[in-house]
PDB file of C-alpha atoms and ligand atoms in Angstrom:
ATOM      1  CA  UNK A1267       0.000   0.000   0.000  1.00 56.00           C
ATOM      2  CA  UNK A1268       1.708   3.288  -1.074  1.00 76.00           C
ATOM      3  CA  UNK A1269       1.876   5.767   1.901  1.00 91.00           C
ATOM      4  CA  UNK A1270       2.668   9.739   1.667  1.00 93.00           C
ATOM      5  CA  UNK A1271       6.465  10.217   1.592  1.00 95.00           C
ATOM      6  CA  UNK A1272       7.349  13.068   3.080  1.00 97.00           C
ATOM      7  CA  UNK A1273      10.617  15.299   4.149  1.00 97.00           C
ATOM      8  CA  UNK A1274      10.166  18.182   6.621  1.00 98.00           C
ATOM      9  CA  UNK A1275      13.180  20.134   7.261  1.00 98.00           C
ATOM     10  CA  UNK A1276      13.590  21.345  10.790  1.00 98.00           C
ATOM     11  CA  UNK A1277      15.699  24.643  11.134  1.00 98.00           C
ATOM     12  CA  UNK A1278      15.488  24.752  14.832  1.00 98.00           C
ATOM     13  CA  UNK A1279      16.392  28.061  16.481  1.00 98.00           C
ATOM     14  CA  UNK A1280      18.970  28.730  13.911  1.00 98.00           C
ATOM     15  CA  UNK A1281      19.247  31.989  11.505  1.00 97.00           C
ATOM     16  CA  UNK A1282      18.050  35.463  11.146  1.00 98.00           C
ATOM     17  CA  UNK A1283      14.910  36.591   8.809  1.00 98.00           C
ATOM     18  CA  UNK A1284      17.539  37.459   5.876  1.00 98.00           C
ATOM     19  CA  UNK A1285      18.780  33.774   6.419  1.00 98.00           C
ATOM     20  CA  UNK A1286      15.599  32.332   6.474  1.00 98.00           C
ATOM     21  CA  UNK A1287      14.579  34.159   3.477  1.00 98.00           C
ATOM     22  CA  UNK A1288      17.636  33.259   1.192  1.00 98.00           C
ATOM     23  CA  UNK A1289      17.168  29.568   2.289  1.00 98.00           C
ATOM     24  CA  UNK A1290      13.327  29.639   1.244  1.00 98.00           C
ATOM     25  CA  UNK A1291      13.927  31.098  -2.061  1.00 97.00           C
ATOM     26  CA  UNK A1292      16.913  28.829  -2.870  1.00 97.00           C
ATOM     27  CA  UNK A1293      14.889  25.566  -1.794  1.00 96.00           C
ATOM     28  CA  UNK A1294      11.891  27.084  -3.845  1.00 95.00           C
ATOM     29  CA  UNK A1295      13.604  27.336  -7.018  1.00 92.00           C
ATOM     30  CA  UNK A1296      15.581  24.169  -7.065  1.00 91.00           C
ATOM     31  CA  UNK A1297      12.177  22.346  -6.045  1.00 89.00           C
ATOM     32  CA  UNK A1298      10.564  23.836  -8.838  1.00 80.00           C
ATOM     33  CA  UNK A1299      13.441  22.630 -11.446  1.00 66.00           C
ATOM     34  CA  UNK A1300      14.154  19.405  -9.904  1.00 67.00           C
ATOM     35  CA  UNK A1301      11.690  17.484  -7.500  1.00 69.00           C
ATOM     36  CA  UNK A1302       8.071  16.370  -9.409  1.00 66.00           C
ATOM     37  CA  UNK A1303       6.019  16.199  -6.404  1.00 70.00           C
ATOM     38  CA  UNK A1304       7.123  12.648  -5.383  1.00 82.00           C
ATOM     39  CA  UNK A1305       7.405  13.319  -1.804  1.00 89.00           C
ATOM     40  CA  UNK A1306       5.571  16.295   0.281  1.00 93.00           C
ATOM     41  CA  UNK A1307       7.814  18.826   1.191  1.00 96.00           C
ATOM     42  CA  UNK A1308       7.747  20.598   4.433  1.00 98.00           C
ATOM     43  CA  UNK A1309       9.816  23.342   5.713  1.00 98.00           C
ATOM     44  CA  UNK A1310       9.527  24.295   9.672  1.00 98.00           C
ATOM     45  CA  UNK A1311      11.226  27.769  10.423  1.00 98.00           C
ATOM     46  CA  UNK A1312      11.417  29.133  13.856  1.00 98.00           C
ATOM     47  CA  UNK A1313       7.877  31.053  14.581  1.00 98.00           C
ATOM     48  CA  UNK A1314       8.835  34.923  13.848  1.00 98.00           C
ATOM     49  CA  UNK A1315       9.643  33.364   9.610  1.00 98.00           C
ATOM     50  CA  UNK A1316       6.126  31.554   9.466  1.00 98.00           C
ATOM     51  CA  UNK A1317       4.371  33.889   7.437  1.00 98.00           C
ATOM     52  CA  UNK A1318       7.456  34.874   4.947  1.00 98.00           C
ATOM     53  CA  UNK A1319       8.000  31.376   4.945  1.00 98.00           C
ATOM     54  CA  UNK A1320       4.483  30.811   3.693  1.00 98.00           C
ATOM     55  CA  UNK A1321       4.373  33.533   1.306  1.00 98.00           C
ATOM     56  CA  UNK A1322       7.598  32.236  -0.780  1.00 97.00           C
ATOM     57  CA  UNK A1323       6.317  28.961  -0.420  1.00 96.00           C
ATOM     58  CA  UNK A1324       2.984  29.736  -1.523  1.00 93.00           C
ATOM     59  CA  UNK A1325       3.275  28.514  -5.516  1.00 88.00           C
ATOM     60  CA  UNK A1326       5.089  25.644  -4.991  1.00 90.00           C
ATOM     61  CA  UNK A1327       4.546  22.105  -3.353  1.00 90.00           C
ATOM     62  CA  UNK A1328       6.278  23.029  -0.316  1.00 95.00           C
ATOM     63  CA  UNK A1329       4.459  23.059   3.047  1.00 96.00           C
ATOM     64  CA  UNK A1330       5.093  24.995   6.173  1.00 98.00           C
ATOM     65  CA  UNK A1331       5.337  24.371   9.732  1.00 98.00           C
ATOM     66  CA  UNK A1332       5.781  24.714  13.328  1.00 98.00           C
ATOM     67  CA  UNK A1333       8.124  23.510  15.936  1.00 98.00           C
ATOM     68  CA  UNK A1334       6.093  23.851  18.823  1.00 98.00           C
ATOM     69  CA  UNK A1335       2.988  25.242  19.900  1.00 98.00           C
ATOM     70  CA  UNK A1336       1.242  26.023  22.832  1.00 98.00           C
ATOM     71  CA  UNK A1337      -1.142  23.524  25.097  1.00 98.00           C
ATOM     72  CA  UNK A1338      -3.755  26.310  25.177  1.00 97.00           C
ATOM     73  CA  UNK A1339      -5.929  28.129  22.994  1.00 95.00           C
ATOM     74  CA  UNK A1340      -5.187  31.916  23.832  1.00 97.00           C
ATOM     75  CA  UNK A1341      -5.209  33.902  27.257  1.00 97.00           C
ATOM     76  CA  UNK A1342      -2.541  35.107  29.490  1.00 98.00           C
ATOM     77  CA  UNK A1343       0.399  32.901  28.582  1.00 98.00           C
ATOM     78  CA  UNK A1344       3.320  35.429  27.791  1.00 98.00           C
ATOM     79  CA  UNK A1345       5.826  34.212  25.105  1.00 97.00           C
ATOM     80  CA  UNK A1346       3.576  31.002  24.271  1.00 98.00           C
ATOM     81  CA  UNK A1347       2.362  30.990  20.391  1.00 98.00           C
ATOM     82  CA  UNK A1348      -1.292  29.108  19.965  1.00 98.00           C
ATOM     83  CA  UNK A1349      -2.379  26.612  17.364  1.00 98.00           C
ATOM     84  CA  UNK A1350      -4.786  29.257  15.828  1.00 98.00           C
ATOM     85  CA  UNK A1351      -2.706  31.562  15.324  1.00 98.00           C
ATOM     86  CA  UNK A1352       0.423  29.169  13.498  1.00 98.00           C
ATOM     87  CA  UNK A1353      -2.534  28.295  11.214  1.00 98.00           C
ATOM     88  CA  UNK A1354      -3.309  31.758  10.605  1.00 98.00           C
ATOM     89  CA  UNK A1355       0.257  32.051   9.380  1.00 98.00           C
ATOM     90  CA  UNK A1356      -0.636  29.709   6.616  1.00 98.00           C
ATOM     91  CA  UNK A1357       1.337  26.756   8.313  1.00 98.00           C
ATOM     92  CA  UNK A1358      -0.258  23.426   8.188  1.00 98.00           C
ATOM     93  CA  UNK A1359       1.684  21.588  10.409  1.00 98.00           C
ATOM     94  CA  UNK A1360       3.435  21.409  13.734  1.00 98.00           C
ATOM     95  CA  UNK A1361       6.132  19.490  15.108  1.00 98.00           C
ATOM     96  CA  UNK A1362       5.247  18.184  18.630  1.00 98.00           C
ATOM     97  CA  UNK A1363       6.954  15.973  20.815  1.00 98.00           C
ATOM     98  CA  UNK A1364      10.933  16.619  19.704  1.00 98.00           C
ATOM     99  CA  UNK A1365      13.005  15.043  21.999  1.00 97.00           C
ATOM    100  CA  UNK A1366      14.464  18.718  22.606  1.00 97.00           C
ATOM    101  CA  UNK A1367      10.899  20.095  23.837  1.00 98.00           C
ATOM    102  CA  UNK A1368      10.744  16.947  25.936  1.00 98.00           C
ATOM    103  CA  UNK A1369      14.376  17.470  27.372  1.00 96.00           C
ATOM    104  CA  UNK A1370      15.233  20.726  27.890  1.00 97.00           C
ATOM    105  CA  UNK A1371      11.379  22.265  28.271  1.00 97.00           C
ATOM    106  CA  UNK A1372      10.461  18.883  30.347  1.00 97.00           C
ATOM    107  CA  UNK A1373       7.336  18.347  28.213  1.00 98.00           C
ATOM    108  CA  UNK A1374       6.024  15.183  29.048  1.00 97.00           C
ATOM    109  CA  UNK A1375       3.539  12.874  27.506  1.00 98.00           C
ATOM    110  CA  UNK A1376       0.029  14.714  28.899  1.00 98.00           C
ATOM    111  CA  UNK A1377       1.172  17.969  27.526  1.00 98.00           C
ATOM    112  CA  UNK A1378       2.381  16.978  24.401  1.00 98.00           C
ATOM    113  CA  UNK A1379      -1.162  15.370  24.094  1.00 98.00           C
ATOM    114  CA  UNK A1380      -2.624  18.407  25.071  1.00 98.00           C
ATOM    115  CA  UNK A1381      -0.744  20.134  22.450  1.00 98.00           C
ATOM    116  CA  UNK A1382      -1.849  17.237  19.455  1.00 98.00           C
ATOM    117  CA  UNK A1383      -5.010  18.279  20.530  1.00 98.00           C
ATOM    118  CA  UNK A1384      -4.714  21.574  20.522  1.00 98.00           C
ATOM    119  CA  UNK A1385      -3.281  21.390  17.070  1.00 98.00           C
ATOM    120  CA  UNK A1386      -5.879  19.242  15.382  1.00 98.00           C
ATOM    121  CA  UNK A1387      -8.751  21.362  16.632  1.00 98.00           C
ATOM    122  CA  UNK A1388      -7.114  24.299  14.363  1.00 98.00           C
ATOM    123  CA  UNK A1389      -6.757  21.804  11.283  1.00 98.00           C
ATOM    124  CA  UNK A1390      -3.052  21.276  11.650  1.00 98.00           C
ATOM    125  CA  UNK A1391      -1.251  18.292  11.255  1.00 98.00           C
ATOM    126  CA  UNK A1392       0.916  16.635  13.392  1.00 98.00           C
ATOM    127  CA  UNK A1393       4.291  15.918  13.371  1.00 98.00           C
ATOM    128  CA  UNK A1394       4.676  13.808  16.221  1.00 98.00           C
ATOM    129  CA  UNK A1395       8.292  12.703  18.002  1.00 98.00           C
ATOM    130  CA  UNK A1396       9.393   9.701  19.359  1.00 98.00           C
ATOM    131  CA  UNK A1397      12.928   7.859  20.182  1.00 98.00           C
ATOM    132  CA  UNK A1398      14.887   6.568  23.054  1.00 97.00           C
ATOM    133  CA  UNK A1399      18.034   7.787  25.045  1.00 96.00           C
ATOM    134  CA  UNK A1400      21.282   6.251  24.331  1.00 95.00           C
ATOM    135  CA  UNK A1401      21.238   4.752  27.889  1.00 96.00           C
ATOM    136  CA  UNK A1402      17.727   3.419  27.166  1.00 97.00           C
ATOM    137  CA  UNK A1403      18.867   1.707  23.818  1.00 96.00           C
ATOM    138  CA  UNK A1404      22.414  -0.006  25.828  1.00 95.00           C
ATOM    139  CA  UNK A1405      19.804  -1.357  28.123  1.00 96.00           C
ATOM    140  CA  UNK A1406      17.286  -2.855  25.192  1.00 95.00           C
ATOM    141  CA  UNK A1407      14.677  -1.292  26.093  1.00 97.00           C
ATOM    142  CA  UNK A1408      14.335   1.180  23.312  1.00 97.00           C
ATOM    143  CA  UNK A1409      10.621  -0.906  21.835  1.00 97.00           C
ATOM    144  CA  UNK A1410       9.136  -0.238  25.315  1.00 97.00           C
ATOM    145  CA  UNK A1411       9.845   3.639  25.406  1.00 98.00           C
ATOM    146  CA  UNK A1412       8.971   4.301  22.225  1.00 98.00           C
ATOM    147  CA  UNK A1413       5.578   2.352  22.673  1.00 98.00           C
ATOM    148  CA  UNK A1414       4.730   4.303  26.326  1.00 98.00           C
ATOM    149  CA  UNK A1415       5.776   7.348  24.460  1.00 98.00           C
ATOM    150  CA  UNK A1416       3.219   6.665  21.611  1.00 98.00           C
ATOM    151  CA  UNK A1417       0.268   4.710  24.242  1.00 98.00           C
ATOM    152  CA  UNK A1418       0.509   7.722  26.088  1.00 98.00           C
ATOM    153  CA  UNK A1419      -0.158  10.340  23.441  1.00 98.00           C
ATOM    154  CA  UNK A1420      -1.464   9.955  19.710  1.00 98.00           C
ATOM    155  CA  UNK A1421      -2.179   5.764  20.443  1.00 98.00           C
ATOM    156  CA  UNK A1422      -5.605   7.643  22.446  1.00 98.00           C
ATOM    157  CA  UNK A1423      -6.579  10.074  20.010  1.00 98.00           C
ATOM    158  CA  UNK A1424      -9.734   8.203  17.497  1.00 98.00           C
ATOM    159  CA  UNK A1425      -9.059   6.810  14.644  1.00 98.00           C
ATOM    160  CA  UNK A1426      -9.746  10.097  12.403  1.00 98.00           C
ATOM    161  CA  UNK A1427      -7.662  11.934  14.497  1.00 98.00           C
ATOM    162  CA  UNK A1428      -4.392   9.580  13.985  1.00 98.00           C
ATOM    163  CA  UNK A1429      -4.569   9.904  10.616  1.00 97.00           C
ATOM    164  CA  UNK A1430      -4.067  13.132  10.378  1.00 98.00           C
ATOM    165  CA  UNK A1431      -0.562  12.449  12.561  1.00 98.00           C
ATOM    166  CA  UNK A1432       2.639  11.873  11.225  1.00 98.00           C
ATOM    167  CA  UNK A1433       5.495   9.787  13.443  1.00 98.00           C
ATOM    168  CA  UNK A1434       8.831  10.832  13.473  1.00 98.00           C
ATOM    169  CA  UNK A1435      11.103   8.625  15.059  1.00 98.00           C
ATOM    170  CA  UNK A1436      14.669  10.005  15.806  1.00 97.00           C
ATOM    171  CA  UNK A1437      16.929   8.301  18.383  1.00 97.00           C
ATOM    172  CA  UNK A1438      18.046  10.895  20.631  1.00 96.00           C
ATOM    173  CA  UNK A1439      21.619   9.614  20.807  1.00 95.00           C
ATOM    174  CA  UNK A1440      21.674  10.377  16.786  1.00 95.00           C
ATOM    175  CA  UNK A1441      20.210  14.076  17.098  1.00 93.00           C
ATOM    176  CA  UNK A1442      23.062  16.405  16.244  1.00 90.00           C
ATOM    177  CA  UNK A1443      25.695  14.323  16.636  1.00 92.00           C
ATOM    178  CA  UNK A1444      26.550  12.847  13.160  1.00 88.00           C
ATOM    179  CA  UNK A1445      25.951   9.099  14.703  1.00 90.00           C
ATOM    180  CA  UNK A1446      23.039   7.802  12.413  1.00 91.00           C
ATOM    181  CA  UNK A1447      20.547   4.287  12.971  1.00 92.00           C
ATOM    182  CA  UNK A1448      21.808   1.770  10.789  1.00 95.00           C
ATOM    183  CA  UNK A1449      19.224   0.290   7.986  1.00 95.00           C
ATOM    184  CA  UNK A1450      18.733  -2.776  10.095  1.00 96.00           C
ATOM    185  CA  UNK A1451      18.061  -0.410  13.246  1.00 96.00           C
ATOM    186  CA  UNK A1452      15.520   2.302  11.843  1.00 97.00           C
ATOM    187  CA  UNK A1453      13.448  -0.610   9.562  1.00 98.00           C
ATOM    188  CA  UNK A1454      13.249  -2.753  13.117  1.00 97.00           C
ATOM    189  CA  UNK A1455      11.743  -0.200  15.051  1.00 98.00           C
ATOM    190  CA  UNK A1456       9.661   1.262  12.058  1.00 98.00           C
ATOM    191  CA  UNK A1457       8.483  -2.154  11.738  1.00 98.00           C
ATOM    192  CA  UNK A1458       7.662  -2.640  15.619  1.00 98.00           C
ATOM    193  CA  UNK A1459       5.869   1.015  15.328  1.00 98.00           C
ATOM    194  CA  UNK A1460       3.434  -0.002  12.763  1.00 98.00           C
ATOM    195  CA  UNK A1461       3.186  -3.174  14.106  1.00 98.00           C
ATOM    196  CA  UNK A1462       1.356  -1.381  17.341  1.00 98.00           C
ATOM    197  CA  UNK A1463      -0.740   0.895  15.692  1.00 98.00           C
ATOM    198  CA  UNK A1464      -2.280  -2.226  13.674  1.00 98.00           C
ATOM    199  CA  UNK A1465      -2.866  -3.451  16.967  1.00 98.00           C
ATOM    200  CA  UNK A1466      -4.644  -0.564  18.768  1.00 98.00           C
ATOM    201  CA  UNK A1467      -6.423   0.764  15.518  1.00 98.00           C
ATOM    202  CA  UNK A1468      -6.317  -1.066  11.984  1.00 97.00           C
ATOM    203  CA  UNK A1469      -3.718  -2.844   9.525  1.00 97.00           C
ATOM    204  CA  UNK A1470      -5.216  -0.414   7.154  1.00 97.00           C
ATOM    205  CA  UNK A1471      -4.609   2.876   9.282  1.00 97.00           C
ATOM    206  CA  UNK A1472      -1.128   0.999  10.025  1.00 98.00           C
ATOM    207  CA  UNK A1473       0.236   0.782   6.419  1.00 97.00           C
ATOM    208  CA  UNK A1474      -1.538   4.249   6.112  1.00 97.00           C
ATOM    209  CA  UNK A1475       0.720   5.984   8.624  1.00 98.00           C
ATOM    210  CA  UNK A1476       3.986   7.820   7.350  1.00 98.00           C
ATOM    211  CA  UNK A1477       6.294   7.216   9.810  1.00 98.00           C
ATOM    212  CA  UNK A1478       9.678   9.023   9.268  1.00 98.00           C
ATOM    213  CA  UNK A1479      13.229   8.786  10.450  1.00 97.00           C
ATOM    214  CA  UNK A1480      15.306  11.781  11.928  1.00 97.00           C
ATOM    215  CA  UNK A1481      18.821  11.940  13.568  1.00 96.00           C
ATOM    216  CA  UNK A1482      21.769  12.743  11.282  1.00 94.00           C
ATOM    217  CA  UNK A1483      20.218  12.299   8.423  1.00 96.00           C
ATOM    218  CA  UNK A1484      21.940  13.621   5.291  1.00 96.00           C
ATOM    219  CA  UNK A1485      22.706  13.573   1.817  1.00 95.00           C
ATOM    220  CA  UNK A1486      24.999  10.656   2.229  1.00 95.00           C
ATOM    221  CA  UNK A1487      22.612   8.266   3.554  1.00 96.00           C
ATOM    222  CA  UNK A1488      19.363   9.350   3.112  1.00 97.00           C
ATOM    223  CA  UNK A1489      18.973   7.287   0.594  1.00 96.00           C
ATOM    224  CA  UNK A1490      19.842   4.315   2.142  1.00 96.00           C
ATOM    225  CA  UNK A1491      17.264   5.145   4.666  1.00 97.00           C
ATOM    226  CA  UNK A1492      14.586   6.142   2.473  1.00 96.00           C
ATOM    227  CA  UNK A1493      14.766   2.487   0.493  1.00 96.00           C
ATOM    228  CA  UNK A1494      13.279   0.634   3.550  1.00 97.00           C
ATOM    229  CA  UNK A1495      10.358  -0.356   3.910  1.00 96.00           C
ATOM    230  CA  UNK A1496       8.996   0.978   6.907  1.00 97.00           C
ATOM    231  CA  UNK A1497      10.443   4.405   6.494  1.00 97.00           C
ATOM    232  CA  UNK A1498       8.457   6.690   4.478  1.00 97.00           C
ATOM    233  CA  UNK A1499      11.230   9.760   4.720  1.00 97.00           C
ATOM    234  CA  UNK A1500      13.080  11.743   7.005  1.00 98.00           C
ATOM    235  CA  UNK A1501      12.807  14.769   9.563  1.00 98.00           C
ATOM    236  CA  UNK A1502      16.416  16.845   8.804  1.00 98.00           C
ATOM    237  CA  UNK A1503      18.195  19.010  11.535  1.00 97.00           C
ATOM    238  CA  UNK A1504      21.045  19.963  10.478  1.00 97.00           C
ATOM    239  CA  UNK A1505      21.165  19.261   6.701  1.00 97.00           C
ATOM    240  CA  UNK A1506      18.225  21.450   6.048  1.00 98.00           C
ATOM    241  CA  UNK A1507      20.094  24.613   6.908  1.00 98.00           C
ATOM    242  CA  UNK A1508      21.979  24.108   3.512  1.00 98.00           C
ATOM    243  CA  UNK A1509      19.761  24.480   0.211  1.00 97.00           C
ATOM    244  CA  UNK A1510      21.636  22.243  -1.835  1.00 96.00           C
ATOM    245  CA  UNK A1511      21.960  19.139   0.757  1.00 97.00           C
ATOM    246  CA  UNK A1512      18.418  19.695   1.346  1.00 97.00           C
ATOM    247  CA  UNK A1513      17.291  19.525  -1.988  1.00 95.00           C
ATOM    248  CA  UNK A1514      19.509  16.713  -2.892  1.00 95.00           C
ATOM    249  CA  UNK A1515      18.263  14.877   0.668  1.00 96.00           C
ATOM    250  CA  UNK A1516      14.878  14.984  -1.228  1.00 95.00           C
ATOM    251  CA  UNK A1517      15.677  13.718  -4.147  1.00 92.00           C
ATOM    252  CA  UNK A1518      17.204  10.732  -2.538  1.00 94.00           C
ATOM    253  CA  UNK A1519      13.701   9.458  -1.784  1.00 90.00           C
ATOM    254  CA  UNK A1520      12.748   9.512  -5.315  1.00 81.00           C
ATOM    255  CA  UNK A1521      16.667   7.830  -6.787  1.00 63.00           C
TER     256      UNK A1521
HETATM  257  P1  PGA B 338      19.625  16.416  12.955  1.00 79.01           P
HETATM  258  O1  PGA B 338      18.260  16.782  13.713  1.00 79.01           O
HETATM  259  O2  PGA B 338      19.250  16.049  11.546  1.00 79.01           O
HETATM  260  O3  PGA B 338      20.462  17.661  13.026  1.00 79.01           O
HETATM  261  O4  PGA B 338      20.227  15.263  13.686  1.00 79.01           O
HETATM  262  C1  PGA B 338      17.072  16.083  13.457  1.00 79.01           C
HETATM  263  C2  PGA B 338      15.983  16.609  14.329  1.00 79.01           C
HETATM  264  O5  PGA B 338      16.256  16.987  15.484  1.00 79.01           O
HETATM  265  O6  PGA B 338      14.811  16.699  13.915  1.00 79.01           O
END
């Protein structure tokens, strides 16, 4: 069953709104001449770019989104940024759950629900996070957190609602730091991921689900990465800060 490749490119809090603008208009032009709408492209700036980011992107296949967004609708919440108003910026999706939010901004499992929620009540999808520690994996029990992390969260939404999720697993030990899952390691745990959301919903919403990779992925072995089965693309960190490794990161899904 074909599933919706996809490659979102997460700048993280890097660059300044000249930066952000040169990269948009670089990726937007070498999409145009060289990527046929084989994969959906998403780009996720930091919040202050959203709208520029949408209005470069706005005749061509690329998508925008968030990195975060807030738990609650609107109110007195100083420096917090609400689901309604990311999609009033033209974004369509947000990134919730990255193992930096959970880490350093000690977001656990019944806010980052809160958040899905949050986000699907303002018609955004959801990029959701997942992965284990490097302690965790050493200790083998990398299936078991990344199943609590998904039981807890989008595994409760209904069945309408999880479709309109995307999983992005990235091992936190491969985050930054150039250290990458091997084939054998990303298509076992993709496997074991769709594997439990056959169980708690449907085969059908199972082979349905995108579920992408992330952690030092780049243009040298993305497309190893991208050939297996169970992955169906790739959440970029670092790579997507540079047009040209971006562009040629997306192509690997295609080659
Ligand atoms: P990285 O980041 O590609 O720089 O490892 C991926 C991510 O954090 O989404």
């Amino acid at each position: 069953m074909s599933r919706k490749k996809i490659i979102a490119g997460n700048w993280k809090m890097n660059g300044t709104y000249e930066e952000a603008f040169k990269l948009t208009s670089e990726i937007v032009s070498m999409v145009k001449d060289e990527v046929k709408g084989y994969a959906e492209i998403i780009l996720a700036p930091p919040f202050p770019f959203l709208t520029s980011v949408n209005k470069l992107t706005e005749n061509s296949v690329i998508q925008v989104s968030a990195q975060n967004c807030a738990s609650e609708n609107s109110g007195a919440f100083t420096g917090e940024v609400s689901c309604a108003m990311i999609a009033s910026c033209g974004a369509t999706h947000v990134i919730i759950g990255h193992s930096e939010r959970r880490t350093l901004f000690k977001e656990e499992d019944d806010v980052l629900l809160k958040k899905v929620k949050a986000a699907l009540a303002n018609n955004l999808k959801v990029i959701f996070c997942i992965g284990e520690t490097k302690e965790q994996r050493e200790k083998g029990i990398h299936f078991s957190v990344v199943e609590e992390q998904l039981k807890n969260t989008i595994l409760r939404l209904s069945a309408d609602d999880f479709r309109k999720c995307v999983i992005a697993y990235e091992p936190v030990w491969a985050i930054g730091t150039g250290l990458t899952a091997s084939p054998a390691q990303a298509q076992e745990i993709h496997h074991h991921i769709r594997g439990l959301i056959a169980s708690v919903f449907s085969d059908t919403i199972a082979q349905q689900c995108s579920i992408l990779y992330g952690g030092s992925c780049n243009e040298n072995n993305a497309a190893e990465l991208f050939a297996l089965q169970d992955v169906d693309g790739g959440l970029i960190g670092g790579a997507s800060l540079k047009s040209r490794s971006f562009v040629t990161i997306i192509k690997a899904m295609k080659d």
